[in-house]
mmCIF file with all atom_site columns, C-alpha atoms in Angstrom:
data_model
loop_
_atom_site.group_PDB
_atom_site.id
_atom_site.type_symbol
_atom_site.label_atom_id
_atom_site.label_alt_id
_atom_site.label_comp_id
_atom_site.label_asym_id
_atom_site.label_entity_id
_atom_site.label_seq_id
_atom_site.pdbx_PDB_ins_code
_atom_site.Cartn_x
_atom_site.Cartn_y
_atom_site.Cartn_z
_atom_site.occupancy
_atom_site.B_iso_or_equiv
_atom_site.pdbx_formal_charge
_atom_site.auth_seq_id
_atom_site.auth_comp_id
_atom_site.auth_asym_id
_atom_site.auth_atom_id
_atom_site.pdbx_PDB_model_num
ATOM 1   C CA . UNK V 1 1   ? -45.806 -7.592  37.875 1.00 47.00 ? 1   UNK V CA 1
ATOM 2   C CA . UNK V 1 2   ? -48.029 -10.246 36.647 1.00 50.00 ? 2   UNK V CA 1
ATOM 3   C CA . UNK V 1 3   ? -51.117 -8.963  35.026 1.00 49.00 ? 3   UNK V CA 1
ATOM 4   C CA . UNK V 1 4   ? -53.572 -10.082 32.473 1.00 48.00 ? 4   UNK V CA 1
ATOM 5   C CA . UNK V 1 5   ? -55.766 -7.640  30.796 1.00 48.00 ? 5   UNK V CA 1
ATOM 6   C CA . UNK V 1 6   ? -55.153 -4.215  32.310 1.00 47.00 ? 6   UNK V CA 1
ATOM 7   C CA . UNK V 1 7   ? -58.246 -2.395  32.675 1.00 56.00 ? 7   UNK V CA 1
ATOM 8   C CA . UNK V 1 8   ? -60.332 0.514   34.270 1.00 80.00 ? 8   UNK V CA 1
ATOM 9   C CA . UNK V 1 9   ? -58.587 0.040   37.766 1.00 89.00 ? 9   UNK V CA 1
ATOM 10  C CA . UNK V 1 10  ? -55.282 0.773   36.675 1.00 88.00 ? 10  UNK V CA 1
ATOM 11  C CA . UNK V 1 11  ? -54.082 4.601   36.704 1.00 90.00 ? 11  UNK V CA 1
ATOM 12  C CA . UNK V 1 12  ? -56.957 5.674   39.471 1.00 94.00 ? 12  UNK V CA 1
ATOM 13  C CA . UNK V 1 13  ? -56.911 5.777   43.224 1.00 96.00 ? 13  UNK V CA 1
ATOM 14  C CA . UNK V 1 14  ? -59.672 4.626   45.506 1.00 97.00 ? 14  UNK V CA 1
ATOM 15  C CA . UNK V 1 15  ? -60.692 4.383   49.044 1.00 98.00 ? 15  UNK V CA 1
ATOM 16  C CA . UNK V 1 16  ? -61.373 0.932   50.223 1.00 98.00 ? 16  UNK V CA 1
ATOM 17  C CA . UNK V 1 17  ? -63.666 0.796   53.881 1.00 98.00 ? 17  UNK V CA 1
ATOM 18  C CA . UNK V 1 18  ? -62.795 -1.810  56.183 1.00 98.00 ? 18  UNK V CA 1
ATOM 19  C CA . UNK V 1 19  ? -64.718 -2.544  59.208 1.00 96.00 ? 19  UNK V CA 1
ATOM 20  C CA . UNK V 1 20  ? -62.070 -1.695  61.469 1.00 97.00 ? 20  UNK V CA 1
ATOM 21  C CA . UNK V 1 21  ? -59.932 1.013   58.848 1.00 98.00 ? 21  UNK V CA 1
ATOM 22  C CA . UNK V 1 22  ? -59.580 2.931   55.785 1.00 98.00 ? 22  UNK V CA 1
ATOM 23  C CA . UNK V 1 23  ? -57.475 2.296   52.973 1.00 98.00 ? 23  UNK V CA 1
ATOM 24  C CA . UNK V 1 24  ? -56.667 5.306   50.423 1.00 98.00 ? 24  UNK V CA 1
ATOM 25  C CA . UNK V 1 25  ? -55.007 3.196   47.281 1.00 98.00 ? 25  UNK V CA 1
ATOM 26  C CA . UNK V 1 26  ? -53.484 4.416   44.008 1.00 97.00 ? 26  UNK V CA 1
ATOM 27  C CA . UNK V 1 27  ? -52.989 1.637   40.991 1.00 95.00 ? 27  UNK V CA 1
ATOM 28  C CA . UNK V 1 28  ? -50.479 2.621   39.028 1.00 93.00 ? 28  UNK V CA 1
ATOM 29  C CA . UNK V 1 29  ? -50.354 1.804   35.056 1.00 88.00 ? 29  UNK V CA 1
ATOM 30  C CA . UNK V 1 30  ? -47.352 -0.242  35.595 1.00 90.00 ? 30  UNK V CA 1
ATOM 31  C CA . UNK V 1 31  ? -48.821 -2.572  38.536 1.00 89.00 ? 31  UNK V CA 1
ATOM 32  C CA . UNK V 1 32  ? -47.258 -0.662  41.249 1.00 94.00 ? 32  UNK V CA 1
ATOM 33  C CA . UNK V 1 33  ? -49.979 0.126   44.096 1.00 96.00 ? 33  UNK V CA 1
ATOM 34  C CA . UNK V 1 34  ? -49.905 2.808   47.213 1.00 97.00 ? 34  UNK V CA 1
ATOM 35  C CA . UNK V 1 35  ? -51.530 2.327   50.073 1.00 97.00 ? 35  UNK V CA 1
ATOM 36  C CA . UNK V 1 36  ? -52.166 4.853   53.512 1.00 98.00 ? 36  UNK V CA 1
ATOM 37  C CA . UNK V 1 37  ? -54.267 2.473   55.914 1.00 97.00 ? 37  UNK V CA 1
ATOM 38  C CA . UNK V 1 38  ? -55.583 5.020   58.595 1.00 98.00 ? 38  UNK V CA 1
ATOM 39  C CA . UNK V 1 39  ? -57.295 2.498   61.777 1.00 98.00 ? 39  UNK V CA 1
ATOM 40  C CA . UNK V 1 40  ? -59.955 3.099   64.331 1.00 97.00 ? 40  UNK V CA 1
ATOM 41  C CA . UNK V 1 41  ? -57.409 4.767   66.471 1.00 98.00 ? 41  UNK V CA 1
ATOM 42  C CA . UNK V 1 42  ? -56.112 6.498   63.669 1.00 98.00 ? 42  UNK V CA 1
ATOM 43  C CA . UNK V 1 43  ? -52.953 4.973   63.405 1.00 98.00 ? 43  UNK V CA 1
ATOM 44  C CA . UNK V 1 44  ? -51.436 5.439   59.775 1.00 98.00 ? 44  UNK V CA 1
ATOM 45  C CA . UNK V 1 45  ? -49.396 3.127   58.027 1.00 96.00 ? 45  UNK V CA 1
ATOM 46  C CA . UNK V 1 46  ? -48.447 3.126   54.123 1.00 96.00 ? 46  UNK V CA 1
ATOM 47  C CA . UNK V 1 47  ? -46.463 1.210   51.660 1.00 96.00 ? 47  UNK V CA 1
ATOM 48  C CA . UNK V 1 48  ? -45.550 0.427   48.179 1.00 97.00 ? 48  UNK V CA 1
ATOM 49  C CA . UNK V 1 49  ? -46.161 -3.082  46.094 1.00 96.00 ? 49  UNK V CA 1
ATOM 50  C CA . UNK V 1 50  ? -46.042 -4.444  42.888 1.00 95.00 ? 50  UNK V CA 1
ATOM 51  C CA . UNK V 1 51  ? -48.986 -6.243  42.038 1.00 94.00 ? 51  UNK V CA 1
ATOM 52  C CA . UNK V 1 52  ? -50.207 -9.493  40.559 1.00 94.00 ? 52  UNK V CA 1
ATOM 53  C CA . UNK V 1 53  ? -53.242 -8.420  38.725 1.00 91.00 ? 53  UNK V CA 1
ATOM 54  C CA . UNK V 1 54  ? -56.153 -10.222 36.945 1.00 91.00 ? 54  UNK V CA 1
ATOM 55  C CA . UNK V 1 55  ? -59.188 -8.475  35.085 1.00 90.00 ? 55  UNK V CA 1
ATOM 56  C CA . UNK V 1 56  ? -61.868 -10.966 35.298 1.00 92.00 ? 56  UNK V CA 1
ATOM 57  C CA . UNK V 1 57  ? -64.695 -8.544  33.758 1.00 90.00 ? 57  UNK V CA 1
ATOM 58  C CA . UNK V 1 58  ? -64.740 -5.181  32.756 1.00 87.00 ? 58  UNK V CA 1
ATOM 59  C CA . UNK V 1 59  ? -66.138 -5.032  37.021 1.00 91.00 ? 59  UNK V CA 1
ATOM 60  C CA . UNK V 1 60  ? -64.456 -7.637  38.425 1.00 94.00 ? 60  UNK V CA 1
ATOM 61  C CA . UNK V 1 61  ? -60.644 -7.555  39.435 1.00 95.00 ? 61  UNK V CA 1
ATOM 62  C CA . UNK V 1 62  ? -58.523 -9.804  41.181 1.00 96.00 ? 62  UNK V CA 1
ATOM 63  C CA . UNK V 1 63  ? -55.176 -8.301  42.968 1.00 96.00 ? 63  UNK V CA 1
ATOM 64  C CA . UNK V 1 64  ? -52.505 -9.853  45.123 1.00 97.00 ? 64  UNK V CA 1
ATOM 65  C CA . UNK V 1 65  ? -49.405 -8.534  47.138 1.00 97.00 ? 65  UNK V CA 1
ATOM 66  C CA . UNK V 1 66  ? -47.177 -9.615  49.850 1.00 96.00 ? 66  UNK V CA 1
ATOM 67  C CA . UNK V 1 67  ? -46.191 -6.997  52.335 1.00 94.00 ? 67  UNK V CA 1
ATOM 68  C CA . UNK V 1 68  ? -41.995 -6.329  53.057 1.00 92.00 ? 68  UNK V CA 1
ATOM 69  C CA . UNK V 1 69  ? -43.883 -7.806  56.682 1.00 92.00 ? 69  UNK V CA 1
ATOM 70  C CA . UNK V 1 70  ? -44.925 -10.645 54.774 1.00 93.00 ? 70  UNK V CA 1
ATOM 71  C CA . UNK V 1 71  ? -48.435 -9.642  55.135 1.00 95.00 ? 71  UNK V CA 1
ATOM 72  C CA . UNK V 1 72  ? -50.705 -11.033 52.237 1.00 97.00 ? 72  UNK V CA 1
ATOM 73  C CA . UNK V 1 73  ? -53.222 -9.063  50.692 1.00 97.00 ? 73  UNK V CA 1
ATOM 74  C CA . UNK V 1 74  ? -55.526 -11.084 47.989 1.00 98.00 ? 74  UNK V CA 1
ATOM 75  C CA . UNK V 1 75  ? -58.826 -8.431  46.948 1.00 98.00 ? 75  UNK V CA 1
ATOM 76  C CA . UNK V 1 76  ? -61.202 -9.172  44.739 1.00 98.00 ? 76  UNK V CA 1
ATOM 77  C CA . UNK V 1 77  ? -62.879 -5.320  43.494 1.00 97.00 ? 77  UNK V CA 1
ATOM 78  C CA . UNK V 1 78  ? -66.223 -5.465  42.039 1.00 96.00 ? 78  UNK V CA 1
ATOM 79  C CA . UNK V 1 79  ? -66.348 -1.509  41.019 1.00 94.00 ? 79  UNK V CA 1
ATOM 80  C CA . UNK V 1 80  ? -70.081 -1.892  39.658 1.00 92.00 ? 80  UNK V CA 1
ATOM 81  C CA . UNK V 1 81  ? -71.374 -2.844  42.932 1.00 95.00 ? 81  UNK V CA 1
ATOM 82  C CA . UNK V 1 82  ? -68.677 -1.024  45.128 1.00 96.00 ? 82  UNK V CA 1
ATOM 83  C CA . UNK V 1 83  ? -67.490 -3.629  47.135 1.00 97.00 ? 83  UNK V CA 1
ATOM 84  C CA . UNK V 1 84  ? -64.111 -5.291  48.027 1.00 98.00 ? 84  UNK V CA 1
ATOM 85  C CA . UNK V 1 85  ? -63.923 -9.126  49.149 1.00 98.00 ? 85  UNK V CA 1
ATOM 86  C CA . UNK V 1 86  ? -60.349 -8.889  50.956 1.00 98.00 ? 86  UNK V CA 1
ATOM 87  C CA . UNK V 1 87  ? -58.045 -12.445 52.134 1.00 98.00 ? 87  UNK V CA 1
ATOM 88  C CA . UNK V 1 88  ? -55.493 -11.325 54.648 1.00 97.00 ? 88  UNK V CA 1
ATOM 89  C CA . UNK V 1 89  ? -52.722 -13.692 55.405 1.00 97.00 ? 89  UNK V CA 1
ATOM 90  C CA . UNK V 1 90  ? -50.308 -12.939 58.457 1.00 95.00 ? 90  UNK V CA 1
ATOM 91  C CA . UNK V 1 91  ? -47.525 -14.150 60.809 1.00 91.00 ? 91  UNK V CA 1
ATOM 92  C CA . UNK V 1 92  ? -48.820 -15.352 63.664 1.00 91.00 ? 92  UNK V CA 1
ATOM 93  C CA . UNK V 1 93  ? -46.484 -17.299 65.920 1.00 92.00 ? 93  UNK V CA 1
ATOM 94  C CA . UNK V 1 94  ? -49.238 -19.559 68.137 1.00 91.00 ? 94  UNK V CA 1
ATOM 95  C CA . UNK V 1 95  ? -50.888 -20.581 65.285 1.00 89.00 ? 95  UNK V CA 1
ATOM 96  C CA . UNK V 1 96  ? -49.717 -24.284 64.353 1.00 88.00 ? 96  UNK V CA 1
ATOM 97  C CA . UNK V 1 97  ? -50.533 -24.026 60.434 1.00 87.00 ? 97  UNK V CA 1
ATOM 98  C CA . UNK V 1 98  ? -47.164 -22.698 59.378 1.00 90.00 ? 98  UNK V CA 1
ATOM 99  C CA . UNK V 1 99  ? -47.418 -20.063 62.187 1.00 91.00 ? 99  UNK V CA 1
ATOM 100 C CA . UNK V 1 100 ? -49.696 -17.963 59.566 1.00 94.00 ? 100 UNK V CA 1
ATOM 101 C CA . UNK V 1 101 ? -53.105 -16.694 60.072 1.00 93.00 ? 101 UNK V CA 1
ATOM 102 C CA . UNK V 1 102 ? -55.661 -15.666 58.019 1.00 96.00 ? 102 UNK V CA 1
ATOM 103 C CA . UNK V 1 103 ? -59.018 -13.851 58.013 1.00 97.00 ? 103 UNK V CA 1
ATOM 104 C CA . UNK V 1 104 ? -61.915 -12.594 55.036 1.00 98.00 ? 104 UNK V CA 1
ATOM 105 C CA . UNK V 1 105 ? -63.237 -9.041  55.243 1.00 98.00 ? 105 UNK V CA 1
ATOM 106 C CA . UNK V 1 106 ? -65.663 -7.520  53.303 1.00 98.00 ? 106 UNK V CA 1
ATOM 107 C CA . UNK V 1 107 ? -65.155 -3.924  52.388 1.00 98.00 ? 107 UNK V CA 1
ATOM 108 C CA . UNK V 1 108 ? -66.914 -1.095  50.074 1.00 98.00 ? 108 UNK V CA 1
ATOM 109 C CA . UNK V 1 109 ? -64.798 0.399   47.094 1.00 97.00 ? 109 UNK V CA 1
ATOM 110 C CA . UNK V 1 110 ? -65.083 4.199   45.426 1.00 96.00 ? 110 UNK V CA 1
ATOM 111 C CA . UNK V 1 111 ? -63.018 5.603   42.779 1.00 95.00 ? 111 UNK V CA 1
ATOM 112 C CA . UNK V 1 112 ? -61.935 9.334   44.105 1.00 94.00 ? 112 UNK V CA 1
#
């Protein structure tokens, strides 16, 4: 794992609200994260990453994964104001950049 200044993030689960699902996370001490995505339909899907980790405040933190899919996840977690700024970066074989696609979505953050 890369990480730089481990802070209050680290060692607590969450639940992160998308528009379209819900995310129950747990950061391990040692930059390893869980996740259980439950959709609209209620599809549930889970997995384990290491992360790449950056504390930019003592509020602000910056996390990155890629997916055994090869689905990237890039977050940024403001826990003061409870939200979650998400990048998602996916296969997508009609798109003609690198047959990727991307898309931002904005989601709220709690500690459980």
């Amino acid at each position: 794992m890369t990480m730089h200044y481990t802070g209050a993030l680290l060692g607590r689960e969450a639940v992160i609200q998308f528009p379209e699902s819900t995310a129950q996370v747990r950061y391990s001490v040692r930059g390893d994260l869980h996740w259980c995505v439950t959709d609209k339909n209620g599809n549930v899907t889970q997995g384990n990453e290491r992360l790449s980790y950056l504390q930019l405040s003592d509020t602000l933190h910056f996390l990155n994964w890629i997916e055994k899919t090869g689905f990237t996840v890039s977050q940024v977690i403001d826990t003061e104001n409870g939200t979650v700024k998400a990048f998602w970066s996916y296969a997508d074989e009609f798109s003609e950049r690198g047959h990727r696609a991307s898309m931002f979505v904005d989601g709220t953050f709690h500690f459980v």
